[in-house]
Structure formats: structure tokens, C-alpha cells
Coordinates of C-alpha atoms and ligand atoms in Angstrom, one line a residue:
X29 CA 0.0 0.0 0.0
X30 CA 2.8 2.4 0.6
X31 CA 4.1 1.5 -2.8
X32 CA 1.0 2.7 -4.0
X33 CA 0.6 6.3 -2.6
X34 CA 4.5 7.0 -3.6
X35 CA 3.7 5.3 -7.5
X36 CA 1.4 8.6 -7.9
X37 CA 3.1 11.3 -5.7
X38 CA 6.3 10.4 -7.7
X39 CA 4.2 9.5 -11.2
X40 CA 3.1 12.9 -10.9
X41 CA 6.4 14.2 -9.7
X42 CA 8.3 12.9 -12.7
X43 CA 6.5 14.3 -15.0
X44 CA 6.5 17.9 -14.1
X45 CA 10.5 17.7 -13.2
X46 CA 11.8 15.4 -14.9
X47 CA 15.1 17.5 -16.0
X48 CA 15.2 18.1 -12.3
X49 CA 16.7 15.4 -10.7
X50 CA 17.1 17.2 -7.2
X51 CA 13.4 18.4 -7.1
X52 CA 12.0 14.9 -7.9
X53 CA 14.2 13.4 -5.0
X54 CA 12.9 15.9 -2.9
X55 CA 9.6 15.0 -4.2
X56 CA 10.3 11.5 -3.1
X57 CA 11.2 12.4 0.7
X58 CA 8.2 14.3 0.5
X59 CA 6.1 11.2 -0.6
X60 CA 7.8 8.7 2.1
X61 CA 6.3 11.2 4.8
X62 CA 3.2 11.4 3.1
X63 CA 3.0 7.6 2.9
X64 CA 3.5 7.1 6.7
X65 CA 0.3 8.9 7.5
X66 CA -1.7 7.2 4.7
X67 CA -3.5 3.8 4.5
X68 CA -5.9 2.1 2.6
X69 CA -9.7 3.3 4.2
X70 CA -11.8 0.7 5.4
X71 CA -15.3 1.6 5.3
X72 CA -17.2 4.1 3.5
X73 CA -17.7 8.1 4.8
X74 CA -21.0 7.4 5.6
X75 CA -23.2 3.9 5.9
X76 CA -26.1 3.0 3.3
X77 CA -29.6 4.1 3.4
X78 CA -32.5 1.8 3.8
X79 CA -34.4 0.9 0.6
X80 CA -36.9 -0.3 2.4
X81 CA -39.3 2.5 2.0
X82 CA -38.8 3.5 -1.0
X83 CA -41.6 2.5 -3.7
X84 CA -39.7 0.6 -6.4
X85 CA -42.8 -0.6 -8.1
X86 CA -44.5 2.2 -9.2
X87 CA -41.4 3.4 -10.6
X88 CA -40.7 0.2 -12.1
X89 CA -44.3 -1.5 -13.2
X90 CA -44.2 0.3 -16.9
X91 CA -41.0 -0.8 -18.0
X92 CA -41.4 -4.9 -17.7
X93 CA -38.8 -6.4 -20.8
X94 CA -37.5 -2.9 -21.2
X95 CA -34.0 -2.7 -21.4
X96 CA -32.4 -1.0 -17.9
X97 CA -30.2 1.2 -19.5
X98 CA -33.5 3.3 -20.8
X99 CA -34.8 3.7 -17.3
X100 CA -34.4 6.7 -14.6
X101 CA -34.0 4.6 -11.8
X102 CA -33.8 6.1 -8.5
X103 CA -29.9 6.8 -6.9
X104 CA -31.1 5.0 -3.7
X105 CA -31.0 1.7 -5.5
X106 CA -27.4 2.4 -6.6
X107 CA -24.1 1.4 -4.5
X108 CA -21.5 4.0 -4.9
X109 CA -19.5 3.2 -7.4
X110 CA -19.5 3.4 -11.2
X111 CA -19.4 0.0 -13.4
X112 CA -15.9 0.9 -14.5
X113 CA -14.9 0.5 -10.8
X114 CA -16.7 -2.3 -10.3
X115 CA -15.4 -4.0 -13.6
X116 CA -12.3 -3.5 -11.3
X117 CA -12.8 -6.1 -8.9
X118 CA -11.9 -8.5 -11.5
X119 CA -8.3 -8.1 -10.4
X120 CA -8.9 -8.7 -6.6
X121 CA -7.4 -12.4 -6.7
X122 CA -4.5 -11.0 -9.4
X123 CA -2.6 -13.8 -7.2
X124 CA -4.3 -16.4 -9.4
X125 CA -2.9 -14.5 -12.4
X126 CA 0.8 -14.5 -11.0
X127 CA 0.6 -17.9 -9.9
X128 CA -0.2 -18.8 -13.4
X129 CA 2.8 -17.2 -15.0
X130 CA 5.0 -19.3 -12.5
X131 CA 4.1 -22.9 -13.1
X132 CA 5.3 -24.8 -15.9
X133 CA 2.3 -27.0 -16.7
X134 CA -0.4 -25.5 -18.7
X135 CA -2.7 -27.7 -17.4
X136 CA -1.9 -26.3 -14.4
X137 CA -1.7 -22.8 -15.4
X138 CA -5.5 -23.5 -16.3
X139 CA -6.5 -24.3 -13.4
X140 CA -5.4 -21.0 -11.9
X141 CA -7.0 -19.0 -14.8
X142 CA -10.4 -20.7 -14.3
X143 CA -10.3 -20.0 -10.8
X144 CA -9.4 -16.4 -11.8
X145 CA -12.4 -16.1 -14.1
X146 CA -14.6 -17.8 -11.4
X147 CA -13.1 -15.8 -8.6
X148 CA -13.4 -12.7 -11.2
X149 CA -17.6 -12.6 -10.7
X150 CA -17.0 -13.4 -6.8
X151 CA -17.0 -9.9 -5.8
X152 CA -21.4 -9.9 -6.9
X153 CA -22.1 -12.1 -4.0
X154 CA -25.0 -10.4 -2.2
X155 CA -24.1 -6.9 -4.1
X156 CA -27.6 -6.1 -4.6
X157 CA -26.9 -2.2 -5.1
X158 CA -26.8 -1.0 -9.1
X159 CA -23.9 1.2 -9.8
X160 CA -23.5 4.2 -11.6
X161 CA -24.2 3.7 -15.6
X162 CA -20.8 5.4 -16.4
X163 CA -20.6 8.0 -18.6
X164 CA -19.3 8.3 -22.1
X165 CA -15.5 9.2 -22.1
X166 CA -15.3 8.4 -18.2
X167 CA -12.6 6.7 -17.1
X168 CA -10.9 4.8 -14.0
X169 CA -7.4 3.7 -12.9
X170 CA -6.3 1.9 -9.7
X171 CA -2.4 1.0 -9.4
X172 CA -2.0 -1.6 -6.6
X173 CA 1.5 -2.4 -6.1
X174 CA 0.9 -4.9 -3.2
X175 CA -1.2 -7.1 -5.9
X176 CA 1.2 -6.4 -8.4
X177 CA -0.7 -4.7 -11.3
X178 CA -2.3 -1.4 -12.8
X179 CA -5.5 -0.9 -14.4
X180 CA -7.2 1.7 -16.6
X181 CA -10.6 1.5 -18.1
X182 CA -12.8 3.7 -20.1
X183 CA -16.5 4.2 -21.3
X184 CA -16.1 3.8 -25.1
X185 CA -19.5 3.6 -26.0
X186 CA -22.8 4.9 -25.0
X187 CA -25.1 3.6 -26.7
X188 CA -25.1 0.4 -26.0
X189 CA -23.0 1.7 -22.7
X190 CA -19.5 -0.4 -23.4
X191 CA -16.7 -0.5 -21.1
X192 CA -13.4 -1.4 -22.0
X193 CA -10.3 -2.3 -19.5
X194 CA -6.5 -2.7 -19.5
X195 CA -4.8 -3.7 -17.0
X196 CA -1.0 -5.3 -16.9
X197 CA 1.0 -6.9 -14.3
X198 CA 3.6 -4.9 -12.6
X199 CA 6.6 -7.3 -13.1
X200 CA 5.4 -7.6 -16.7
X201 CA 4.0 -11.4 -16.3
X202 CA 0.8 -11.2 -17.9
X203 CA -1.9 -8.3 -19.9
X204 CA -5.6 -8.5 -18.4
X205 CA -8.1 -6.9 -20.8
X206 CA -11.4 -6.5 -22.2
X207 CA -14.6 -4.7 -23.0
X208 CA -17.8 -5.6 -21.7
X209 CA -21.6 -4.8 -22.6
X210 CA -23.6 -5.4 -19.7
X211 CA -27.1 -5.9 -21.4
X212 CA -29.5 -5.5 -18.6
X213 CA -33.1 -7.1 -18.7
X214 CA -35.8 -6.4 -16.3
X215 CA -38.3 -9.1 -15.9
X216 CA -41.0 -7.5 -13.3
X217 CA -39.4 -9.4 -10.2
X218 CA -36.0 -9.3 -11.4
X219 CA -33.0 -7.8 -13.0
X220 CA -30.4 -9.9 -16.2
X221 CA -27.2 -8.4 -16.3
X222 CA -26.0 -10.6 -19.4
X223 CA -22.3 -9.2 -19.7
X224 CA -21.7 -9.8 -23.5
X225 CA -18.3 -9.2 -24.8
X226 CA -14.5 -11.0 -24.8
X227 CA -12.2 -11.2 -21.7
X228 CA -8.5 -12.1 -22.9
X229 CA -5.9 -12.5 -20.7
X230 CA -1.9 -13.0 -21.9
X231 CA 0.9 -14.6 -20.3
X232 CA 3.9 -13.4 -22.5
X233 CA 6.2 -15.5 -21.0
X234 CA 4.3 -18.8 -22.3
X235 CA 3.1 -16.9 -25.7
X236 CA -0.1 -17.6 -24.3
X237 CA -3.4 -16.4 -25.0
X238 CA -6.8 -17.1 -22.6
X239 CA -10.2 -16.0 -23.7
X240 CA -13.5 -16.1 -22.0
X241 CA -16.9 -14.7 -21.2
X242 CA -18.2 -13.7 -17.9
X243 CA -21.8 -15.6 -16.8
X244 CA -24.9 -14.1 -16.6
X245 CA -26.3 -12.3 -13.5
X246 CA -29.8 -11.7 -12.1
X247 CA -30.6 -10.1 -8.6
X248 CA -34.3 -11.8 -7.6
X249 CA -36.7 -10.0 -6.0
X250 CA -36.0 -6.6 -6.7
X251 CA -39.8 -4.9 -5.5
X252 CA -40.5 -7.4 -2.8
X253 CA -38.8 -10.2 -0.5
X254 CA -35.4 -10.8 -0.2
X255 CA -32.6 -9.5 -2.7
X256 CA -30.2 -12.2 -3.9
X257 CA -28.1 -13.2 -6.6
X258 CA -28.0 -15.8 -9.0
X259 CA -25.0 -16.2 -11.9
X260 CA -26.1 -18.7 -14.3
X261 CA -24.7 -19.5 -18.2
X262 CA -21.6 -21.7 -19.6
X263 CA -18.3 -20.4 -19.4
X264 CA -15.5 -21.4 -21.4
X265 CA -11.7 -20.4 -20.9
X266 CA -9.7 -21.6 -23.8
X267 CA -6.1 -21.5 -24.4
X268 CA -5.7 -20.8 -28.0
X269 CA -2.0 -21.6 -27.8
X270 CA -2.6 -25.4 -27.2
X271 CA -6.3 -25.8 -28.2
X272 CA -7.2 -26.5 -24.1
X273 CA -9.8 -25.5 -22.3
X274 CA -11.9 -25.1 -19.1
X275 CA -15.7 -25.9 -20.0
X276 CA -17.6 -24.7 -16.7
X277 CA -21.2 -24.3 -16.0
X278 CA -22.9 -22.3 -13.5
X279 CA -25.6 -23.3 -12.4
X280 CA -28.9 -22.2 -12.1
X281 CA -30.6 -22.4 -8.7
X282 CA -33.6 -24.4 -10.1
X283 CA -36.4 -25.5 -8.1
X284 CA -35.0 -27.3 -4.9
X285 CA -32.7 -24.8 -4.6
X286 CA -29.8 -27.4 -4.5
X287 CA -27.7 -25.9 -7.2
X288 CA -27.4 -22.3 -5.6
X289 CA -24.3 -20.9 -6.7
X290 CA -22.7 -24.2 -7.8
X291 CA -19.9 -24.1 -10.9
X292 CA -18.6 -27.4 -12.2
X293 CA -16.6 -28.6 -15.3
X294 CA -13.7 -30.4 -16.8
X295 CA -10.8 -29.0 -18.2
X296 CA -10.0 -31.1 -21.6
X297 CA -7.1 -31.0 -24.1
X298 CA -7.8 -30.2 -27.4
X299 CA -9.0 -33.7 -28.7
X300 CA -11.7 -32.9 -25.8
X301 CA -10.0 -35.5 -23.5
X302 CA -11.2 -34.8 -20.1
X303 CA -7.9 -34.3 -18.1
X304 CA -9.4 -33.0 -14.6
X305 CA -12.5 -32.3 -13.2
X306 CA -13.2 -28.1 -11.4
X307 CA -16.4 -28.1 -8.9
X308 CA -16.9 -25.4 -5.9
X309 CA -19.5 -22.5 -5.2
X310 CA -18.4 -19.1 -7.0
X311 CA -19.7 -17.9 -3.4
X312 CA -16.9 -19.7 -1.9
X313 CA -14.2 -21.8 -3.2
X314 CA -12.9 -24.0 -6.2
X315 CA -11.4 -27.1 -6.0
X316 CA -10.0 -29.4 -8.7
X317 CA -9.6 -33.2 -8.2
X318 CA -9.0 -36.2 -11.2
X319 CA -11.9 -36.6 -13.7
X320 CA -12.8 -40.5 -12.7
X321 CA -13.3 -39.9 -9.6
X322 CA -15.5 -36.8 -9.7
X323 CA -17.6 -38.7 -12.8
X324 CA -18.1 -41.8 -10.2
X325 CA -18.7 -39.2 -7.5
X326 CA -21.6 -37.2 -9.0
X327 CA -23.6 -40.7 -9.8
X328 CA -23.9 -41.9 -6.6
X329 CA -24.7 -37.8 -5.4
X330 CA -27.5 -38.2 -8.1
X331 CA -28.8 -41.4 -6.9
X332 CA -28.9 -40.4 -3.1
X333 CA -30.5 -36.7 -4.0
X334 CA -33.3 -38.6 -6.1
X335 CA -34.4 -40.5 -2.5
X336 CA -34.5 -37.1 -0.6
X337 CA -35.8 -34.9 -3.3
X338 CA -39.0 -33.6 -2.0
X339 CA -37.4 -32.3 1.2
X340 CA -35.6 -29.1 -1.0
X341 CA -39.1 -27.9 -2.2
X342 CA -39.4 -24.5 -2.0
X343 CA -41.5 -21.4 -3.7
X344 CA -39.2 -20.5 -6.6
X345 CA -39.0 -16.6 -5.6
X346 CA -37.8 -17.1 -1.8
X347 CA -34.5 -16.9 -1.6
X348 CA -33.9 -20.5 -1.7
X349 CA -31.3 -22.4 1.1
X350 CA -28.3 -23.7 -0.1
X351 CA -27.5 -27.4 0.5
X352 CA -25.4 -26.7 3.7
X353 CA -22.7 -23.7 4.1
X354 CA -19.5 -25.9 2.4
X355 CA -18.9 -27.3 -0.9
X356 CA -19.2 -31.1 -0.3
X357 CA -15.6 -32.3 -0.7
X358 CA -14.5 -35.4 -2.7
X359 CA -11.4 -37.1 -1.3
X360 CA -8.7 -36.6 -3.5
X361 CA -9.5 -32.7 -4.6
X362 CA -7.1 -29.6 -4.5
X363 CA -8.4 -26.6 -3.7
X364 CA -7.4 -23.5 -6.3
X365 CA -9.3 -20.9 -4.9
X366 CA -11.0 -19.9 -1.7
X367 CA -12.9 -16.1 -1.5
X368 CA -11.3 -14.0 0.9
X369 CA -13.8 -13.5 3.7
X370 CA -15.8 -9.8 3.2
X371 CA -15.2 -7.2 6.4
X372 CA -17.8 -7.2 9.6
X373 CA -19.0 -4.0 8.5
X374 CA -19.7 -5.5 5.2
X375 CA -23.7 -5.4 5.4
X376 CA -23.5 -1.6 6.4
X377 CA -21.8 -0.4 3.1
X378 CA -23.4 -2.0 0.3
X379 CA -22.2 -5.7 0.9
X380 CA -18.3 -4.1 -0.1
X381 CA -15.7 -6.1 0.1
X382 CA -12.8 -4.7 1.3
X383 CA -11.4 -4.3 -2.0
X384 CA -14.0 -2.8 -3.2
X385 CA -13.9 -0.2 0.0
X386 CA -10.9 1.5 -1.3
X387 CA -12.4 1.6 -5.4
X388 CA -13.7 5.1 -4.8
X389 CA -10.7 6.4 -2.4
X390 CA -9.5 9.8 -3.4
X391 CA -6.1 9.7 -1.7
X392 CA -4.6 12.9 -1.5
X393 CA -1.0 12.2 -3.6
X394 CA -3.8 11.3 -6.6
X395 CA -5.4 14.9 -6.9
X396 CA -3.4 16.6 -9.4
X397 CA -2.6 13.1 -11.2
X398 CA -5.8 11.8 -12.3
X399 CA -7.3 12.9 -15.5
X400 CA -10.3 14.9 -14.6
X401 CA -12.5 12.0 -16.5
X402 CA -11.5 9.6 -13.6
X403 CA -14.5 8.3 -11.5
X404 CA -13.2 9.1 -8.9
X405 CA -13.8 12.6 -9.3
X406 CA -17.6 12.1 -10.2
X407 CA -19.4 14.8 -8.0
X408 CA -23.1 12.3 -7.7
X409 CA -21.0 9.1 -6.8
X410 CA -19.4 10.9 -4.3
X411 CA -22.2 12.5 -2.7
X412 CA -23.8 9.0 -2.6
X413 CA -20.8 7.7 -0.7
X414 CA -21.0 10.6 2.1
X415 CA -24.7 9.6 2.3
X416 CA -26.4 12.7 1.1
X417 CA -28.6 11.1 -1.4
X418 CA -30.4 14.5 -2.4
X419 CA -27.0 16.1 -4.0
X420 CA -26.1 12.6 -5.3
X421 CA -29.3 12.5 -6.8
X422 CA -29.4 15.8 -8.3
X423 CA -25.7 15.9 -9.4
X424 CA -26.9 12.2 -11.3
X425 CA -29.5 14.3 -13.2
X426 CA -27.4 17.1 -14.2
X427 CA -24.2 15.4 -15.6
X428 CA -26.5 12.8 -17.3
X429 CA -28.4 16.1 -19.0
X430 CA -25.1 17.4 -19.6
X431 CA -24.5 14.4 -21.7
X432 CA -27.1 14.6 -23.4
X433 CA -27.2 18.3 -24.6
X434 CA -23.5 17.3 -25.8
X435 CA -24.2 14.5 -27.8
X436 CA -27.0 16.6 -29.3
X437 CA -24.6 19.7 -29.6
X438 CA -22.4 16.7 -31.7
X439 CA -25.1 15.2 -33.3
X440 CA -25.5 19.0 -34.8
X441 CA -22.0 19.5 -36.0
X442 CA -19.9 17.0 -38.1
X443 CA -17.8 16.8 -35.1
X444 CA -18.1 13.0 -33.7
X445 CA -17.1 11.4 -30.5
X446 CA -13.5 10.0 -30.3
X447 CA -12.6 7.7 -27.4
X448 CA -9.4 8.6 -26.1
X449 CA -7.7 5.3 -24.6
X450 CA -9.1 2.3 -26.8
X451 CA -10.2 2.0 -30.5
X452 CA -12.3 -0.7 -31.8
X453 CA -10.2 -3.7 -33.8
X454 CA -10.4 -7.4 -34.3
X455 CA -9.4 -9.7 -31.3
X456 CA -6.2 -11.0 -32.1
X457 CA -6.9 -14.4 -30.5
X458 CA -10.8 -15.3 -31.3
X459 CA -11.2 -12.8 -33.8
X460 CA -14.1 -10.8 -33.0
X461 CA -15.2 -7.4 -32.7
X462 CA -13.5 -6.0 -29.2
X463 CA -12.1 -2.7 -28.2
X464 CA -8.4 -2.6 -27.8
X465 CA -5.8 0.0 -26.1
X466 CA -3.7 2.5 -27.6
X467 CA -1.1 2.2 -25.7
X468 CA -0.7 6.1 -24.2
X469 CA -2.6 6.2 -21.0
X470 CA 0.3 6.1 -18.5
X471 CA 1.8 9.0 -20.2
X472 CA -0.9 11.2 -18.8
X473 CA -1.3 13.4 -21.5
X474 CA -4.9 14.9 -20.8
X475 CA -5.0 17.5 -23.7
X476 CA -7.7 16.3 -25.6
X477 CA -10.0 14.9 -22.4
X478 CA -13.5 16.5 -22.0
X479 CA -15.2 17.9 -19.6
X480 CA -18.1 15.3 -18.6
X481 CA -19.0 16.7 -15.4
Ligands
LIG529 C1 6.9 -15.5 -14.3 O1 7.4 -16.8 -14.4 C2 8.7 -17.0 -14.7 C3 9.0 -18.4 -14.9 O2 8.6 -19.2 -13.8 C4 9.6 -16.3 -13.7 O3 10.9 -16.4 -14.0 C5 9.2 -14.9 -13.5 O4 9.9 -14.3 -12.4 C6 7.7 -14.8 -13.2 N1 7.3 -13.4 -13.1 C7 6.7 -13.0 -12.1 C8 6.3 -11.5 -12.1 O5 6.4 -13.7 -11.1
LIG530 C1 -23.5 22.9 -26.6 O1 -23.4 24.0 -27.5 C2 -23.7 25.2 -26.9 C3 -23.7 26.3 -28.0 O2 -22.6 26.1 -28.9 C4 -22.7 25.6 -25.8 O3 -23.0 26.8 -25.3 C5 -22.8 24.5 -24.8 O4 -21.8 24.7 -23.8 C6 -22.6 23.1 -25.4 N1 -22.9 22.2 -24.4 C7 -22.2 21.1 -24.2 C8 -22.6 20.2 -23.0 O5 -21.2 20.8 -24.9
LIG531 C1 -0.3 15.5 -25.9 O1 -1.2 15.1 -26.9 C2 -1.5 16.1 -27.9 C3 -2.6 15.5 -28.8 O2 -2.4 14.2 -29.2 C4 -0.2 16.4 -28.6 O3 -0.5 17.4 -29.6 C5 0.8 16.9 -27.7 O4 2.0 17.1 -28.3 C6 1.0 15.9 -26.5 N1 1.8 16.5 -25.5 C7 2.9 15.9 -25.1 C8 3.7 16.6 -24.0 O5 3.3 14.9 -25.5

């Protein structure tokens, strides 16, 4: 964390004096004192409001099958936080990432992927709040030296609202990046968050190249009852170097409930030879153990369920009970992945973890560094997060109108809206239509940023 508050004091340092070397040393006994009194927060300025009074439905009732992104919805229903920050919290298990680049096997190094694309959606685990829609030409950055990467993302699109990311390790063992359309889908009782678009992730040192897609999400339950989350879809990680791949599902709850949150697959060579067998709860833990075993495993689980089957009944918009608190585990498995237990003042701010605590921190060595598109800097986001929902709310109208009357001003003028960090190109691994980076961000040249707002 130190690390971290000196990268920007001395980022920022470096480039104003760079023909000084004096000044910038200075600069850098400044930062060390600066970094002594500085940690990373853990909890929010202010705890969350209730949404227990606030009338949902009648907002809500004309808009069944609409798409999201179309509807006012009210800021009380948001968590503080923009979807370019919370695209962030793919990198909270980077570990997986770096213990990738260090094992020899690829089999092995797909195990830790998988885990990182499982442990990647982890961070939605009772995160019931919506964030921010962000806005076009927004952008966010988070440097974390103690996990060993940096990140930049940036709205490129909106509409449909795309977000591309870019994020690279630290010691140059792997590039992270992506762009993601989260098409949302409301459904009277509950909310689809299908997040279409490529995730590719590269480990230079192998000549590697991963790809995947994220599940879909869907929060139950949204006007009455209890809020919970559900991800459910195929995802497949392939390594288009050796034609292997992770084939997972995760499952959907169904009917008895027994599923909740339950992800299981093989990971297979490229003649589809099933070569080991992945299983866990994306709520808690993977584990891997040899394909046989699982198989023989999962038919004698089937025939024992079928006996006790009528005892899991339940009404199919409660939040169904999950089949005991622990993944059940078969002798022989090796676990890849575990979720690092959220804080005890979790339920107060928005179900954070504490990763996602410190998303929105505006440390003081950043002001001055960040470009002035940085989320961080969004006035209705951070009234949200001091709790003043009236401001937050307003400030959410009046950037949102000042996007509009911009876009119109554009749509009047041959001038047309160029996106600063990414352009659009081919995927050089699966060939489809993605967003990819230019290259130029850390250089922090902000001369052609607008002013969003
Ligand atoms: C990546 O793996 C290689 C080979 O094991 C190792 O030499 C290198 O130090 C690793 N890089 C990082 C950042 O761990
Ligand atoms: C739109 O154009 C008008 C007139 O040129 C200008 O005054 C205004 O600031 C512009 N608004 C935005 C948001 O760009
Ligand atoms: C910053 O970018 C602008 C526009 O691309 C360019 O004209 C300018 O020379 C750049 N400034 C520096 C210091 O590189």
C-alpha cells in the first residue's frame, strides 16, 4: 500500500521535473512522509440508506422487458460506485494470475485461470446495489503495487454503454483486458445483467493467450422479499495456444434450490480429452480433483438426492437455502481458490468487500494526477458515498443532462465522438469485434479529455 501512494506522488512528480533530478528526489522524501500517514480506508464516509421504503414498483411497473439502461431509476438503488470501478474487482485475486505465470504446466496454469475467471464474478455475492451507468469518455485507474498490477478502463460507448479495460502486471507477467456490454433485462421481479463481450488474458512468458466470457447475472426479488443473486450460463476459458480448455457451468438455482451458486466442469485437451475435473460454489471456493473420480462421485450424489428430493421444495421466488454452508468435498480434490472472507462491517456499506472499499478512495497524492475523467472525481458518486442522497441525486440528473445536450450539440455538428484510450479492432486471439488500447494512458497526457462533469 505504501508502494502505491508514492507510485502517484512520484508519477506525478516525474513528469512535471523530470530535468530536475534534485526536485524529484525531494519529491520522493516528501512522498515517504506522506505515505507514513496514509493507509488504505476501510469503510465508506457514511453507511447506506434503507431501501426499504422507498416504492420501487411504481417506478418500475411500466418498464417490464425494457432494457435497464433506458430507465431513470432512482440513486437510492445504486451502491456508490461506477461500473468501470466495479469491472475493477476482477483483479482482486490477481494472485491467481501470477501464480499462473509461475508454473510450468499448462494444465496447471489452467487451473489457476479458471479459478481467476470464477473468482473474477465473486465480488457480486449479495451486491444487490446497481452502480452508476458510467458515462461516455469516463474513465478509472487503480495502481496496486501490493497485488502487483495497474488498471485503466474507459467508457467507449454509450449507446449500447460499453466498457473497456487494460490492466498489466507490474513485473510484466501477464496483460488482463477486455470490454464488456452489460445488457441489462428487467423481468417485473427481477434484473439480467448478461455481460456480453471478450475477456482475454496474456501470459507473454508462455506466448499464451486465454479467452472467456463472464456468466450471466440476475438479482431476484427486486420490488418485494429478499434481494439475492443468482449467476447462471456456460463459461468457457480456452487457451488458443494449445487448443485447451476449461468448459464450466454455473448453475442455475432451479427448483429445490440445491444448485445455488454451484460451478462445475472439466478442463479437456484439445481432442476434448477430459484431463481433470473443477467443482466449488463461486460464493466460496474451487477445488479441482481427477476426472474419474468426480464422474463416479456425481452418480452416486445423483442417486442419493433422487431419495430425498421432495425435502428441498421451495416457492421459486424465496431466496432458496443452499444445500449446507460448504462445498461437499471429494477425497482426493485440491483446492485453487478460496474467497477471501468480506469485512464485519460488510452489510453496512453495500455488501463491499474490502477491496471494493478503497475503489472510490480519493487519496490525496492522486489529486493533481488523475485525468479529470476519472471516477473518482464524479461529484453524484461521491455524494452517494457521504450519504447525502439528495445532491447525489441531483448531481446524477445534471451530468446525465449534460451528456445529453452534448451528444446533441455533436449530433448538430460534423464533429463526432472520439474515445481517447481504446479503438475498436479485431481480437487477435478469437477474432471478434472488441475494443483494444492504444497504448498512451500512462503517459498522462490529458489534452484532448472533455469535460463530462
Ligand atoms: C513469471 O514466471 C517466470 C517463470 O517461472 C519467472 O521467471 C518470472 O519471475 C515470473 N514473473 C513474475 C512476475 O512472477
Ligand atoms: C452545446 O453547444 C452550446 C452552443 O454552442 C454551448 O454553449 C454548450 O456549452 C454546449 N454544451 C455542451 C454540453 O457541450
Ligand atoms: C499531448 O497530446 C496532444 C494531442 O495528441 C499532442 O498534440 C501533444 O504534443 C501531446 N503533448 C505531449 C507533452 O506529449
Amino acid at each position: 500500500c505504501s508502494l502505491h501512494h508514492i507510485f502517484y506522488i512520484v508519477g506525478c512528480g516525474l513528469q512535471i521535473f523530470t530535468s530536475s533530478r534534485a526536485i524529484a528526489n525531494g519529491l520522493l522524501a516528501i512522498a515517504y512522509l506522506t505515505v507514513s500517514v496514509l493507509s488504505h480506508r476501510t469503510s465508506l464516509p457514511a453507511p447506506m440508506f434503507s431501501r426499504n421504503d422507498v416504492s420501487i414498483w411504481s417506478i418500475l411497473k411500466k418498464c417490464i422487458g425494457m432494457e435497464l439502461s433506458k430507465i431513470a431509476m432512482p440513486v437510492i438503488l445504486n451502491e456508490p460506485l461506477s461500473f468501470l470501478q466495479r469491472l475493477t474487482e476482477y483483479m482482486e485475486h490477481t494472485y491467481l494470475i501470477h501464480q499462473a505465470n509461475t508454473t510450468t504446466d499448462s494444465m496447471e496454469r489452467m487451473k489457476c485461470v479458471a479459478a481467476f475467471a470464477v473468482s473474477a464474478v465473486a465480488s457480486q455475492w449479495e451486491r444487490t446495489g446497481k452502480p452508476f451507468n458510467p458515462l461516455l469518455g469516463e474513465t478509472y485507474e487503480l495502481i496496486r503495487e501490493d497485488l502487483g498490477f495497474r488498471w485503466m478502463s474507459e467508457q467507449v460507448s454509450h449507446h449500447p454503454p460499453v466498457s473497456a479495460f487494460h490492466a498489466e502486471g507490474l513485473q510484466e507477467d501477464f496483460l488482463f483486458h477486455g470490454s464488456i456490454y452489460p445488457k441489462l433485462k428487467f423481468w417485473g421481479k427481477s434484473v439480467e445483467a448478461e455481460p456480453k463481450g471478450i475477456i482475454s488474458l496474456e501470459l507473454p512468458k508462455y506466448n499464451e493467450a486465454y479467452t472467456w466470457t463472464n456468466p450471466t447475472c440476475c438479482v431476484h426479488n427486486i420490488i418485494v422479499g429478499q434481494l439475492w443473486i443468482e449467476q447462471y450460463g456456460n463459461v468457457e476459458v480456452i487457451n488458443h495456444k494449445t487448443g485447451e480448455r476449461c468448459s464450466l457451468i454455473f448453475k442455475p438455482c432451479g427448483l429445490f434450490g440445491k444448485e445455488l451458486h454451484k460451478v462445475e466442469g472439466y478442463i479437456l485437451d484439445k481432442s476434448k480429452k477430459k484431463l481433470c475435473a473443477i467443482y466449488g460454489k463461486w460464493t466460496e471456493c474451487l477445488y479441482t480433483v481427477d476426472a474419474d473420480t468426480f464422474d463416479a462421485h456425481k452418480k452416486s450424489d445423483k442417486k442419493n438426492s433422487e431419495e430425498k428430493k421432495s425435502e428441498y421444495l421451495i416457492r421459486p421466488e424465496e431466496m432458496p437455502l443452499p444445500d449446507g454452508d460448504t462445498v461437499q468435498v471429494i477425497p482426493g480434490s485440491e483446492l485453487i481458490w478460496r474467497i477471501a472472507p468480506r469485512p464485519d462491517n460488510s452489510a453496512e456499506f453495500y455488501a463491499f468487500s474490502t477491496f471494493a472499499m478503497q475503489l472510490n478512495e480519493l487519496e490525496e497524492g492522486m489529486k493533481g494526477v488523475l485525468p479529470p475523467t476519472d471516477c473518482r472525481l464524479r461529484p453524484d458518486i461521491r455524494h452517494m458515498e457521504k450519504g447525502d442522497i439528495d445532491s447525489a441525486s441531483a448531481e446524477k440528473k445534471r451530468v446525465e443532462e449534460k451528456q445529453r445536450l452534448s451528444r446533441k450539440n455533436r449530433s448538430k455538428s460534423t464533429e463526432e465522438w472520439k474515445t481517447r484510450w481504446f479503438h475498436q479492432g479485431t481480437n487477435p486471439h478469437n477474432k471478434a469485434q472488441d475494443w483494444l488500447y492504444s497504448n498512451s494512458y500512462w503517459d498522462r497526457n490529458y489534452s484532448l479529455l472533455p469535460d463530462i462533469y
